[in-house]
PDB file of C-alpha atoms in Angstrom:
ATOM      1  CA  UNK L 531      -7.477 -27.427 -41.294  1.00 47.00           C
ATOM      2  CA  UNK L 532      -8.829 -23.913 -40.824  1.00 54.00           C
ATOM      3  CA  UNK L 533     -11.132 -22.356 -43.376  1.00 56.00           C
ATOM      4  CA  UNK L 534      -9.310 -19.874 -45.578  1.00 55.00           C
ATOM      5  CA  UNK L 535     -11.175 -16.616 -46.118  1.00 56.00           C
ATOM      6  CA  UNK L 536     -11.011 -14.649 -49.350  1.00 69.00           C
ATOM      7  CA  UNK L 537     -10.093 -11.211 -48.097  1.00 74.00           C
ATOM      8  CA  UNK L 538     -11.561  -8.093 -49.686  1.00 81.00           C
ATOM      9  CA  UNK L 539     -11.089  -5.759 -46.745  1.00 85.00           C
ATOM     10  CA  UNK L 540      -9.991  -5.459 -43.129  1.00 89.00           C
ATOM     11  CA  UNK L 541     -11.706  -3.659 -40.250  1.00 89.00           C
ATOM     12  CA  UNK L 542      -9.464  -1.304 -38.295  1.00 89.00           C
ATOM     13  CA  UNK L 543      -9.607  -0.299 -34.655  1.00 84.00           C
ATOM     14  CA  UNK L 544     -10.434   3.225 -33.619  1.00 79.00           C
ATOM     15  CA  UNK L 545      -8.009   5.178 -31.449  1.00 78.00           C
ATOM     16  CA  UNK L 546     -10.603   5.060 -28.678  1.00 75.00           C
ATOM     17  CA  UNK L 547     -13.547   2.824 -27.878  1.00 74.00           C
ATOM     18  CA  UNK L 548     -15.347   5.675 -26.078  1.00 79.00           C
ATOM     19  CA  UNK L 549     -17.669   7.425 -28.592  1.00 78.00           C
ATOM     20  CA  UNK L 550     -17.653  10.689 -26.649  1.00 82.00           C
ATOM     21  CA  UNK L 551     -13.864  10.928 -26.993  1.00 83.00           C
ATOM     22  CA  UNK L 552     -13.770  10.402 -30.767  1.00 87.00           C
ATOM     23  CA  UNK L 553     -14.418  14.099 -31.660  1.00 89.00           C
ATOM     24  CA  UNK L 554     -11.720  15.108 -29.156  1.00 90.00           C
ATOM     25  CA  UNK L 555      -9.232  12.703 -30.726  1.00 87.00           C
ATOM     26  CA  UNK L 556     -10.248  13.891 -34.189  1.00 91.00           C
ATOM     27  CA  UNK L 557      -9.515  17.547 -33.369  1.00 93.00           C
ATOM     28  CA  UNK L 558      -6.278  16.660 -31.576  1.00 90.00           C
ATOM     29  CA  UNK L 559      -4.884  14.535 -34.421  1.00 90.00           C
ATOM     30  CA  UNK L 560      -6.091  16.970 -37.072  1.00 93.00           C
ATOM     31  CA  UNK L 561      -4.118  19.748 -35.333  1.00 93.00           C
ATOM     32  CA  UNK L 562      -1.059  17.477 -35.085  1.00 91.00           C
ATOM     33  CA  UNK L 563      -1.320  16.613 -38.785  1.00 92.00           C
ATOM     34  CA  UNK L 564      -1.724  20.250 -39.855  1.00 93.00           C
ATOM     35  CA  UNK L 565       1.261  21.341 -37.723  1.00 91.00           C
ATOM     36  CA  UNK L 566       3.262  18.555 -39.346  1.00 91.00           C
ATOM     37  CA  UNK L 567       2.313  19.706 -42.869  1.00 92.00           C
ATOM     38  CA  UNK L 568       2.952  23.394 -42.160  1.00 90.00           C
ATOM     39  CA  UNK L 569       6.134  22.905 -40.112  1.00 88.00           C
ATOM     40  CA  UNK L 570       7.866  20.405 -42.367  1.00 90.00           C
ATOM     41  CA  UNK L 571       6.558  22.197 -45.455  1.00 90.00           C
ATOM     42  CA  UNK L 572       8.119  25.458 -44.212  1.00 86.00           C
ATOM     43  CA  UNK L 573      11.489  23.769 -43.617  1.00 87.00           C
ATOM     44  CA  UNK L 574      11.387  22.151 -47.060  1.00 89.00           C
ATOM     45  CA  UNK L 575      10.543  25.510 -48.656  1.00 87.00           C
ATOM     46  CA  UNK L 576      13.344  27.466 -46.975  1.00 87.00           C
ATOM     47  CA  UNK L 577      15.908  24.738 -47.731  1.00 87.00           C
ATOM     48  CA  UNK L 578      14.983  25.059 -51.414  1.00 89.00           C
ATOM     49  CA  UNK L 579      14.636  28.858 -51.558  1.00 85.00           C
ATOM     50  CA  UNK L 580      17.463  30.044 -49.290  1.00 84.00           C
ATOM     51  CA  UNK L 581      20.907  29.840 -51.028  1.00 83.00           C
ATOM     52  CA  UNK L 582      22.729  29.926 -47.658  1.00 83.00           C
ATOM     53  CA  UNK L 583      21.092  26.602 -46.770  1.00 83.00           C
ATOM     54  CA  UNK L 584      22.272  24.811 -49.917  1.00 87.00           C
ATOM     55  CA  UNK L 585      24.662  22.581 -47.984  1.00 89.00           C
ATOM     56  CA  UNK L 586      24.750  18.818 -47.239  1.00 91.00           C
ATOM     57  CA  UNK L 587      23.314  19.275 -43.736  1.00 88.00           C
ATOM     58  CA  UNK L 588      20.237  21.095 -45.004  1.00 89.00           C
ATOM     59  CA  UNK L 589      19.932  18.872 -48.073  1.00 93.00           C
ATOM     60  CA  UNK L 590      19.419  15.916 -45.733  1.00 92.00           C
ATOM     61  CA  UNK L 591      17.173  18.018 -43.486  1.00 89.00           C
ATOM     62  CA  UNK L 592      14.992  18.781 -46.523  1.00 91.00           C
ATOM     63  CA  UNK L 593      14.793  15.057 -47.258  1.00 93.00           C
ATOM     64  CA  UNK L 594      13.782  14.435 -43.629  1.00 90.00           C
ATOM     65  CA  UNK L 595      11.025  17.065 -43.781  1.00 91.00           C
ATOM     66  CA  UNK L 596       9.677  15.586 -47.025  1.00 92.00           C
ATOM     67  CA  UNK L 597       9.757  12.140 -45.406  1.00 92.00           C
ATOM     68  CA  UNK L 598       7.879  13.295 -42.316  1.00 91.00           C
ATOM     69  CA  UNK L 599       5.108  14.834 -44.428  1.00 93.00           C
ATOM     70  CA  UNK L 600       4.704  11.585 -46.361  1.00 93.00           C
ATOM     71  CA  UNK L 601       5.191   9.360 -43.300  1.00 90.00           C
ATOM     72  CA  UNK L 602       2.300  10.796 -41.299  1.00 90.00           C
ATOM     73  CA  UNK L 603       0.173  11.111 -44.474  1.00 93.00           C
ATOM     74  CA  UNK L 604       0.313   7.325 -44.858  1.00 92.00           C
ATOM     75  CA  UNK L 605      -1.653   6.760 -41.632  1.00 90.00           C
ATOM     76  CA  UNK L 606      -3.208   9.934 -40.189  1.00 91.00           C
ATOM     77  CA  UNK L 607      -5.765  10.771 -42.943  1.00 92.00           C
ATOM     78  CA  UNK L 608      -7.239   7.259 -42.623  1.00 90.00           C
ATOM     79  CA  UNK L 609      -7.185   7.524 -38.816  1.00 89.00           C
ATOM     80  CA  UNK L 610      -9.066  10.834 -39.021  1.00 90.00           C
ATOM     81  CA  UNK L 611     -11.649   9.345 -41.402  1.00 90.00           C
ATOM     82  CA  UNK L 612     -12.176   6.371 -39.093  1.00 88.00           C
ATOM     83  CA  UNK L 613     -12.762   8.650 -36.097  1.00 87.00           C
ATOM     84  CA  UNK L 614     -15.784  10.044 -37.972  1.00 86.00           C
ATOM     85  CA  UNK L 615     -16.986   6.700 -39.293  1.00 82.00           C
ATOM     86  CA  UNK L 616     -18.867   3.832 -37.704  1.00 80.00           C
ATOM     87  CA  UNK L 617     -17.449   1.269 -40.167  1.00 82.00           C
ATOM     88  CA  UNK L 618     -13.671   1.519 -40.193  1.00 86.00           C
ATOM     89  CA  UNK L 619     -12.861  -0.622 -43.221  1.00 89.00           C
ATOM     90  CA  UNK L 620      -9.809  -0.622 -45.498  1.00 91.00           C
ATOM     91  CA  UNK L 621      -9.560  -2.662 -48.688  1.00 91.00           C
ATOM     92  CA  UNK L 622      -7.017  -5.477 -48.958  1.00 91.00           C
ATOM     93  CA  UNK L 623      -5.047  -3.587 -51.612  1.00 92.00           C
ATOM     94  CA  UNK L 624      -5.274  -0.383 -49.589  1.00 92.00           C
ATOM     95  CA  UNK L 625      -4.011  -2.219 -46.505  1.00 93.00           C
ATOM     96  CA  UNK L 626      -1.000  -3.722 -48.286  1.00 94.00           C
ATOM     97  CA  UNK L 627      -0.240  -0.359 -49.907  1.00 94.00           C
ATOM     98  CA  UNK L 628      -0.375   1.393 -46.529  1.00 94.00           C
ATOM     99  CA  UNK L 629       1.879  -1.266 -45.010  1.00 94.00           C
ATOM    100  CA  UNK L 630       4.371  -0.897 -47.884  1.00 95.00           C
ATOM    101  CA  UNK L 631       4.678   2.882 -47.718  1.00 95.00           C
ATOM    102  CA  UNK L 632       4.784   2.877 -43.922  1.00 92.00           C
ATOM    103  CA  UNK L 633       7.826   0.568 -43.910  1.00 91.00           C
ATOM    104  CA  UNK L 634       9.346   2.250 -46.974  1.00 95.00           C
ATOM    105  CA  UNK L 635       9.308   5.707 -45.394  1.00 93.00           C
ATOM    106  CA  UNK L 636      10.206   4.447 -41.908  1.00 89.00           C
ATOM    107  CA  UNK L 637      13.258   2.573 -43.213  1.00 90.00           C
ATOM    108  CA  UNK L 638      14.301   5.610 -45.261  1.00 93.00           C
ATOM    109  CA  UNK L 639      14.109   7.837 -42.190  1.00 89.00           C
ATOM    110  CA  UNK L 640      16.212   5.430 -40.119  1.00 88.00           C
ATOM    111  CA  UNK L 641      19.038   5.420 -42.685  1.00 92.00           C
ATOM    112  CA  UNK L 642      18.686   9.147 -43.354  1.00 92.00           C
ATOM    113  CA  UNK L 643      19.238   9.943 -39.667  1.00 88.00           C
ATOM    114  CA  UNK L 644      22.462   7.909 -39.817  1.00 90.00           C
ATOM    115  CA  UNK L 645      23.569   9.882 -42.896  1.00 92.00           C
ATOM    116  CA  UNK L 646      22.878  13.146 -41.065  1.00 89.00           C
ATOM    117  CA  UNK L 647      25.048  11.963 -38.160  1.00 88.00           C
ATOM    118  CA  UNK L 648      27.842  11.029 -40.598  1.00 92.00           C
ATOM    119  CA  UNK L 649      27.563  14.489 -42.169  1.00 92.00           C
ATOM    120  CA  UNK L 650      28.057  16.113 -38.735  1.00 86.00           C
ATOM    121  CA  UNK L 651      30.991  13.780 -38.063  1.00 90.00           C
ATOM    122  CA  UNK L 652      32.788  14.873 -41.265  1.00 92.00           C
ATOM    123  CA  UNK L 653      31.947  18.572 -40.679  1.00 88.00           C
ATOM    124  CA  UNK L 654      33.344  18.587 -37.113  1.00 84.00           C
ATOM    125  CA  UNK L 655      36.179  16.057 -37.307  1.00 85.00           C
ATOM    126  CA  UNK L 656      37.435  16.845 -40.820  1.00 87.00           C
ATOM    127  CA  UNK L 657      36.318  20.411 -41.579  1.00 86.00           C
ATOM    128  CA  UNK L 658      39.072  21.193 -44.138  1.00 88.00           C
ATOM    129  CA  UNK L 659      37.983  18.301 -46.386  1.00 91.00           C
ATOM    130  CA  UNK L 660      34.246  18.604 -45.655  1.00 92.00           C
ATOM    131  CA  UNK L 661      33.271  20.157 -48.997  1.00 90.00           C
ATOM    132  CA  UNK L 662      35.409  17.599 -50.856  1.00 92.00           C
ATOM    133  CA  UNK L 663      34.036  14.556 -49.021  1.00 92.00           C
ATOM    134  CA  UNK L 664      30.400  15.662 -48.747  1.00 93.00           C
ATOM    135  CA  UNK L 665      30.172  16.968 -52.308  1.00 93.00           C
ATOM    136  CA  UNK L 666      26.745  17.432 -53.946  1.00 92.00           C
ATOM    137  CA  UNK L 667      27.131  14.323 -56.130  1.00 94.00           C
ATOM    138  CA  UNK L 668      27.825  12.099 -53.116  1.00 95.00           C
ATOM    139  CA  UNK L 669      24.924  13.585 -51.134  1.00 94.00           C
ATOM    140  CA  UNK L 670      22.470  12.968 -53.979  1.00 95.00           C
ATOM    141  CA  UNK L 671      23.858   9.446 -54.466  1.00 96.00           C
ATOM    142  CA  UNK L 672      23.532   8.614 -50.740  1.00 95.00           C
ATOM    143  CA  UNK L 673      19.973   9.941 -50.619  1.00 95.00           C
ATOM    144  CA  UNK L 674      18.977   8.075 -53.802  1.00 96.00           C
ATOM    145  CA  UNK L 675      20.472   4.770 -52.581  1.00 96.00           C
ATOM    146  CA  UNK L 676      18.658   5.226 -49.251  1.00 95.00           C
ATOM    147  CA  UNK L 677      15.281   5.773 -50.926  1.00 95.00           C
ATOM    148  CA  UNK L 678      15.735   2.877 -53.394  1.00 95.00           C
ATOM    149  CA  UNK L 679      17.036   0.408 -50.798  1.00 95.00           C
ATOM    150  CA  UNK L 680      14.181   1.235 -48.432  1.00 94.00           C
ATOM    151  CA  UNK L 681      11.598   0.853 -51.199  1.00 95.00           C
ATOM    152  CA  UNK L 682      12.719  -2.697 -51.998  1.00 93.00           C
ATOM    153  CA  UNK L 683      13.137  -3.549 -48.314  1.00 92.00           C
ATOM    154  CA  UNK L 684       9.496  -2.552 -47.753  1.00 93.00           C
ATOM    155  CA  UNK L 685       8.465  -4.404 -50.925  1.00 94.00           C
ATOM    156  CA  UNK L 686       9.736  -7.621 -49.334  1.00 93.00           C
ATOM    157  CA  UNK L 687       7.418  -7.090 -46.349  1.00 91.00           C
ATOM    158  CA  UNK L 688       4.376  -6.174 -48.454  1.00 93.00           C
ATOM    159  CA  UNK L 689       4.790  -9.082 -50.922  1.00 93.00           C
ATOM    160  CA  UNK L 690       5.385 -11.642 -48.171  1.00 92.00           C
ATOM    161  CA  UNK L 691       2.347 -10.387 -46.237  1.00 91.00           C
ATOM    162  CA  UNK L 692       0.107 -10.227 -49.330  1.00 90.00           C
ATOM    163  CA  UNK L 693       0.868 -13.908 -50.088  1.00 89.00           C
ATOM    164  CA  UNK L 694      -0.582 -15.058 -46.755  1.00 87.00           C
ATOM    165  CA  UNK L 695      -3.970 -16.732 -46.404  1.00 85.00           C
ATOM    166  CA  UNK L 696      -6.307 -15.318 -43.772  1.00 84.00           C
ATOM    167  CA  UNK L 697      -8.662 -17.539 -41.825  1.00 78.00           C
ATOM    168  CA  UNK L 698      -9.310 -15.695 -38.567  1.00 63.00           C
ATOM    169  CA  UNK L 699     -11.424 -12.642 -37.877  1.00 69.00           C
ATOM    170  CA  UNK L 700     -10.703  -9.822 -40.324  1.00 83.00           C
ATOM    171  CA  UNK L 701     -10.777  -7.264 -37.487  1.00 86.00           C
ATOM    172  CA  UNK L 702      -7.249  -5.889 -37.394  1.00 86.00           C
ATOM    173  CA  UNK L 703      -5.943  -5.256 -33.882  1.00 83.00           C
ATOM    174  CA  UNK L 704      -4.486  -1.876 -34.867  1.00 85.00           C
ATOM    175  CA  UNK L 705      -5.576   1.544 -36.171  1.00 86.00           C
ATOM    176  CA  UNK L 706      -3.531   1.148 -39.386  1.00 89.00           C
ATOM    177  CA  UNK L 707      -2.156  -1.748 -41.424  1.00 90.00           C
ATOM    178  CA  UNK L 708       1.158  -3.141 -40.209  1.00 88.00           C
ATOM    179  CA  UNK L 709       2.840  -6.511 -40.481  1.00 88.00           C
ATOM    180  CA  UNK L 710       2.483  -7.724 -36.873  1.00 86.00           C
ATOM    181  CA  UNK L 711      -1.305  -7.286 -36.553  1.00 87.00           C
ATOM    182  CA  UNK L 712      -1.797  -8.858 -40.002  1.00 90.00           C
ATOM    183  CA  UNK L 713       0.240 -11.903 -38.976  1.00 88.00           C
ATOM    184  CA  UNK L 714      -2.203 -12.425 -36.098  1.00 86.00           C
ATOM    185  CA  UNK L 715      -4.967 -13.026 -38.654  1.00 87.00           C
ATOM    186  CA  UNK L 716      -2.971 -15.303 -40.953  1.00 86.00           C
ATOM    187  CA  UNK L 717      -3.395 -19.060 -41.384  1.00 83.00           C
ATOM    188  CA  UNK L 718      -0.545 -21.525 -41.321  1.00 78.00           C
ATOM    189  CA  UNK L 719       3.077 -20.967 -40.468  1.00 81.00           C
ATOM    190  CA  UNK L 720       4.173 -17.329 -40.304  1.00 85.00           C
ATOM    191  CA  UNK L 721       7.640 -17.948 -38.874  1.00 86.00           C
ATOM    192  CA  UNK L 722       9.371 -16.703 -42.051  1.00 87.00           C
ATOM    193  CA  UNK L 723       7.385 -13.443 -41.915  1.00 87.00           C
ATOM    194  CA  UNK L 724       8.199 -13.061 -38.215  1.00 86.00           C
ATOM    195  CA  UNK L 725      11.867 -13.721 -38.945  1.00 87.00           C
ATOM    196  CA  UNK L 726      11.973 -11.158 -41.756  1.00 85.00           C
ATOM    197  CA  UNK L 727      10.244  -8.576 -39.578  1.00 83.00           C
ATOM    198  CA  UNK L 728      12.504  -9.063 -36.543  1.00 81.00           C
ATOM    199  CA  UNK L 729      15.843  -9.739 -38.258  1.00 83.00           C
ATOM    200  CA  UNK L 730      15.676  -7.591 -41.397  1.00 84.00           C
ATOM    201  CA  UNK L 731      13.778  -4.622 -39.954  1.00 81.00           C
ATOM    202  CA  UNK L 732      15.724  -4.890 -36.700  1.00 78.00           C
ATOM    203  CA  UNK L 733      19.046  -5.005 -38.578  1.00 84.00           C
ATOM    204  CA  UNK L 734      18.203  -1.972 -40.716  1.00 85.00           C
ATOM    205  CA  UNK L 735      16.915   0.168 -37.854  1.00 82.00           C
ATOM    206  CA  UNK L 736      19.428  -0.866 -35.199  1.00 83.00           C
ATOM    207  CA  UNK L 737      22.320  -0.905 -37.689  1.00 87.00           C
ATOM    208  CA  UNK L 738      21.513   2.691 -38.617  1.00 88.00           C
ATOM    209  CA  UNK L 739      21.109   3.543 -34.940  1.00 86.00           C
ATOM    210  CA  UNK L 740      24.551   2.159 -33.989  1.00 89.00           C
ATOM    211  CA  UNK L 741      26.182   3.967 -36.924  1.00 89.00           C
ATOM    212  CA  UNK L 742      24.554   7.152 -35.640  1.00 88.00           C
ATOM    213  CA  UNK L 743      25.857   6.559 -32.114  1.00 86.00           C
ATOM    214  CA  UNK L 744      29.306   5.713 -33.506  1.00 90.00           C
ATOM    215  CA  UNK L 745      29.408   9.058 -35.332  1.00 88.00           C
ATOM    216  CA  UNK L 746      28.592  10.886 -32.090  1.00 83.00           C
ATOM    217  CA  UNK L 747      31.191   8.955 -30.100  1.00 82.00           C
ATOM    218  CA  UNK L 748      33.822   9.913 -32.668  1.00 85.00           C
ATOM    219  CA  UNK L 749      32.687  13.553 -32.556  1.00 82.00           C
ATOM    220  CA  UNK L 750      32.868  13.722 -28.737  1.00 77.00           C
ATOM    221  CA  UNK L 751      36.164  11.833 -28.644  1.00 78.00           C
ATOM    222  CA  UNK L 752      37.682  14.084 -31.309  1.00 79.00           C
ATOM    223  CA  UNK L 753      36.628  17.277 -29.555  1.00 75.00           C
ATOM    224  CA  UNK L 754      37.742  16.120 -26.111  1.00 72.00           C
ATOM    225  CA  UNK L 755      41.131  14.720 -27.209  1.00 74.00           C
ATOM    226  CA  UNK L 756      42.075  17.128 -29.987  1.00 71.00           C
ATOM    227  CA  UNK L 757      40.647  20.513 -29.083  1.00 63.00           C
ATOM    228  CA  UNK L 758      40.262  20.433 -25.292  1.00 58.00           C
ATOM    229  CA  UNK L 759      38.156  23.564 -25.622  1.00 62.00           C
ATOM    230  CA  UNK L 760      34.904  23.783 -23.674  1.00 67.00           C
ATOM    231  CA  UNK L 761      33.621  26.525 -25.967  1.00 68.00           C
ATOM    232  CA  UNK L 762      34.181  24.501 -29.152  1.00 65.00           C
ATOM    233  CA  UNK L 763      32.826  21.348 -27.504  1.00 67.00           C
ATOM    234  CA  UNK L 764      29.699  23.178 -26.340  1.00 69.00           C
ATOM    235  CA  UNK L 765      29.135  24.718 -29.790  1.00 65.00           C
ATOM    236  CA  UNK L 766      29.538  21.397 -31.595  1.00 65.00           C
ATOM    237  CA  UNK L 767      27.320  19.506 -29.177  1.00 67.00           C
ATOM    238  CA  UNK L 768      24.594  22.154 -29.381  1.00 68.00           C
ATOM    239  CA  UNK L 769      24.719  21.816 -33.182  1.00 64.00           C
ATOM    240  CA  UNK L 770      24.261  18.038 -32.889  1.00 68.00           C
ATOM    241  CA  UNK L 771      21.766  18.147 -30.003  1.00 70.00           C
ATOM    242  CA  UNK L 772      18.707  18.713 -32.183  1.00 66.00           C
ATOM    243  CA  UNK L 773      19.622  15.798 -34.427  1.00 70.00           C
ATOM    244  CA  UNK L 774      20.261  13.537 -31.441  1.00 73.00           C
ATOM    245  CA  UNK L 775      16.834  14.404 -29.960  1.00 74.00           C
ATOM    246  CA  UNK L 776      15.174  13.372 -33.241  1.00 74.00           C
ATOM    247  CA  UNK L 777      17.212  10.142 -33.266  1.00 77.00           C
ATOM    248  CA  UNK L 778      16.056   9.198 -29.746  1.00 76.00           C
ATOM    249  CA  UNK L 779      12.416  10.034 -30.504  1.00 74.00           C
ATOM    250  CA  UNK L 780      12.496   7.875 -33.635  1.00 75.00           C
ATOM    251  CA  UNK L 781      14.555   4.835 -32.688  1.00 75.00           C
ATOM    252  CA  UNK L 782      13.125   4.320 -29.197  1.00 71.00           C
ATOM    253  CA  UNK L 783       9.543   3.507 -30.264  1.00 69.00           C
ATOM    254  CA  UNK L 784      10.664   1.670 -33.440  1.00 68.00           C
ATOM    255  CA  UNK L 785      13.017  -0.587 -31.508  1.00 65.00           C
ATOM    256  CA  UNK L 786      10.330  -1.264 -28.904  1.00 63.00           C
ATOM    257  CA  UNK L 787       7.811  -2.303 -31.576  1.00 66.00           C
ATOM    258  CA  UNK L 788       9.741  -4.324 -34.148  1.00 62.00           C
ATOM    259  CA  UNK L 789      12.551  -6.064 -32.287  1.00 60.00           C
ATOM    260  CA  UNK L 790      10.267  -7.774 -29.757  1.00 57.00           C
ATOM    261  CA  UNK L 791       8.337 -10.846 -30.966  1.00 54.00           C
ATOM    262  CA  UNK L 792       4.621 -10.316 -31.557  1.00 51.00           C
ATOM    263  CA  UNK L 793       2.176 -11.406 -28.853  1.00 52.00           C
ATOM    264  CA  UNK L 794      -1.406 -10.667 -27.953  1.00 46.00           C
ATOM    265  CA  UNK L 795      -0.375  -8.723 -24.873  1.00 45.00           C
ATOM    266  CA  UNK L 796       2.159  -6.608 -26.772  1.00 55.00           C
ATOM    267  CA  UNK L 797      -0.286  -5.376 -29.435  1.00 57.00           C
ATOM    268  CA  UNK L 798      -1.995  -2.851 -27.150  1.00 59.00           C
ATOM    269  CA  UNK L 799       1.424  -1.490 -26.185  1.00 62.00           C
ATOM    270  CA  UNK L 800       2.412  -1.339 -29.869  1.00 65.00           C
ATOM    271  CA  UNK L 801      -0.664   0.762 -30.631  1.00 70.00           C
ATOM    272  CA  UNK L 802       0.307   3.319 -28.004  1.00 69.00           C
ATOM    273  CA  UNK L 803       3.897   3.455 -29.216  1.00 73.00           C
ATOM    274  CA  UNK L 804       2.719   3.667 -32.860  1.00 74.00           C
ATOM    275  CA  UNK L 805       0.995   6.964 -32.068  1.00 77.00           C
ATOM    276  CA  UNK L 806       4.398   8.362 -31.069  1.00 74.00           C
ATOM    277  CA  UNK L 807       6.385   7.407 -34.179  1.00 74.00           C
ATOM    278  CA  UNK L 808       3.576   7.849 -36.727  1.00 77.00           C
ATOM    279  CA  UNK L 809       2.067  11.119 -35.458  1.00 80.00           C
ATOM    280  CA  UNK L 810       4.039  12.795 -32.666  1.00 80.00           C
ATOM    281  CA  UNK L 811       7.655  12.375 -33.854  1.00 81.00           C
ATOM    282  CA  UNK L 812       7.082  13.844 -37.371  1.00 84.00           C
ATOM    283  CA  UNK L 813       5.493  16.954 -35.853  1.00 83.00           C
ATOM    284  CA  UNK L 814       8.289  17.399 -33.305  1.00 79.00           C
ATOM    285  CA  UNK L 815      11.048  17.312 -35.930  1.00 77.00           C
ATOM    286  CA  UNK L 816      10.350  20.793 -37.403  1.00 74.00           C
ATOM    287  CA  UNK L 817       9.897  22.273 -33.907  1.00 75.00           C
ATOM    288  CA  UNK L 818      13.195  20.821 -32.681  1.00 76.00           C
ATOM    289  CA  UNK L 819      15.162  21.897 -35.747  1.00 71.00           C
ATOM    290  CA  UNK L 820      13.729  25.414 -35.981  1.00 70.00           C
ATOM    291  CA  UNK L 821      13.834  26.248 -32.267  1.00 65.00           C
ATOM    292  CA  UNK L 822      17.444  25.059 -31.867  1.00 65.00           C
ATOM    293  CA  UNK L 823      18.845  26.210 -35.228  1.00 71.00           C
ATOM    294  CA  UNK L 824      19.711  29.884 -35.696  1.00 74.00           C
ATOM    295  CA  UNK L 825      20.328  29.546 -39.450  1.00 76.00           C
ATOM    296  CA  UNK L 826      16.876  28.051 -40.038  1.00 76.00           C
ATOM    297  CA  UNK L 827      15.220  30.727 -37.882  1.00 75.00           C
ATOM    298  CA  UNK L 828      17.031  33.525 -39.754  1.00 78.00           C
ATOM    299  CA  UNK L 829      16.057  32.011 -43.104  1.00 74.00           C
ATOM    300  CA  UNK L 830      12.419  31.743 -41.971  1.00 72.00           C
ATOM    301  CA  UNK L 831      12.375  35.406 -40.897  1.00 74.00           C
ATOM    302  CA  UNK L 832      14.074  36.458 -44.114  1.00 73.00           C
ATOM    303  CA  UNK L 833      11.709  34.594 -46.453  1.00 68.00           C
ATOM    304  CA  UNK L 834       8.471  35.295 -44.595  1.00 65.00           C
ATOM    305  CA  UNK L 835       9.537  38.863 -43.788  1.00 63.00           C
ATOM    306  CA  UNK L 836      10.164  39.486 -47.478  1.00 58.00           C
ATOM    307  CA  UNK L 837       6.757  38.016 -48.339  1.00 52.00           C
ATOM    308  CA  UNK L 838       4.968  40.176 -45.755  1.00 46.00           C
ATOM    309  CA  UNK L 839       6.769  43.277 -47.084  1.00 42.00           C
ATOM    310  CA  UNK L 840       5.602  42.499 -50.625  1.00 53.00           C
ATOM    311  CA  UNK L 841       2.019  41.915 -49.421  1.00 50.00           C
ATOM    312  CA  UNK L 842       1.996  45.312 -47.664  1.00 45.00           C
ATOM    313  CA  UNK L 843       3.106  47.078 -50.824  1.00 44.00           C
TER     314      UNK L 843
END
């Protein structure tokens, strides 16, 4: 029988074990975090302020931008603090809270991306009934159900993890709190936790992913069979391209991390992949959407141009 340890805190890994590289990593991730805040904040602002963007597509885009701000804020501030600290500790409650919000926001984003694909499917394949089907009440209801479902899905992970006893080293093999590295430190049988992580999280993320792909298959099939117009097909695909890029950037790393069973050799790979979906992907979303979306670019120029004009006078 292993000795059970009363846990008050965990010790996190740094992003690098080379002290000379820590300031470099700090500056790099600080810039990434600031770009994320400014970029997603700008999208959220123009979606709220610009009447022309008060449509289902941009309603969901505003939700995505809000999510990305919160998503990276769950992990990056603590990562930045730890890069400047010699003792990278996080309290037990802080660790479980970080784990909860990380899975809450990640699950919400997975389902939200599927909703955005469904919105494009209705807009392209059923344009005459688009405003009737994707009415404001339904959009708000879908978003609210997504947020609430994801909250309770994450609550299952955080409660099940918090109930574990810990008897190994309290040095977490990760730079933020997640279920898989915490299970490495747990005493006793963790098969139920592993099952919940692989089956439930895998079902939510991959289910949303397949629904997203299904929407795109229907869009392509509809355009090819019904319209037979290269111009219309090109226009529709360019509209969906930015969303599809975000989908690939999100689901690839998430699938790689959570569908595979945990092992000692996989944890180092998970840390590398975690940098992508916790830091890089949220900062790429505003760049992808603004650079490939004429309506967003025009709204940005309109709002910021108006502000600059007022400042000059």
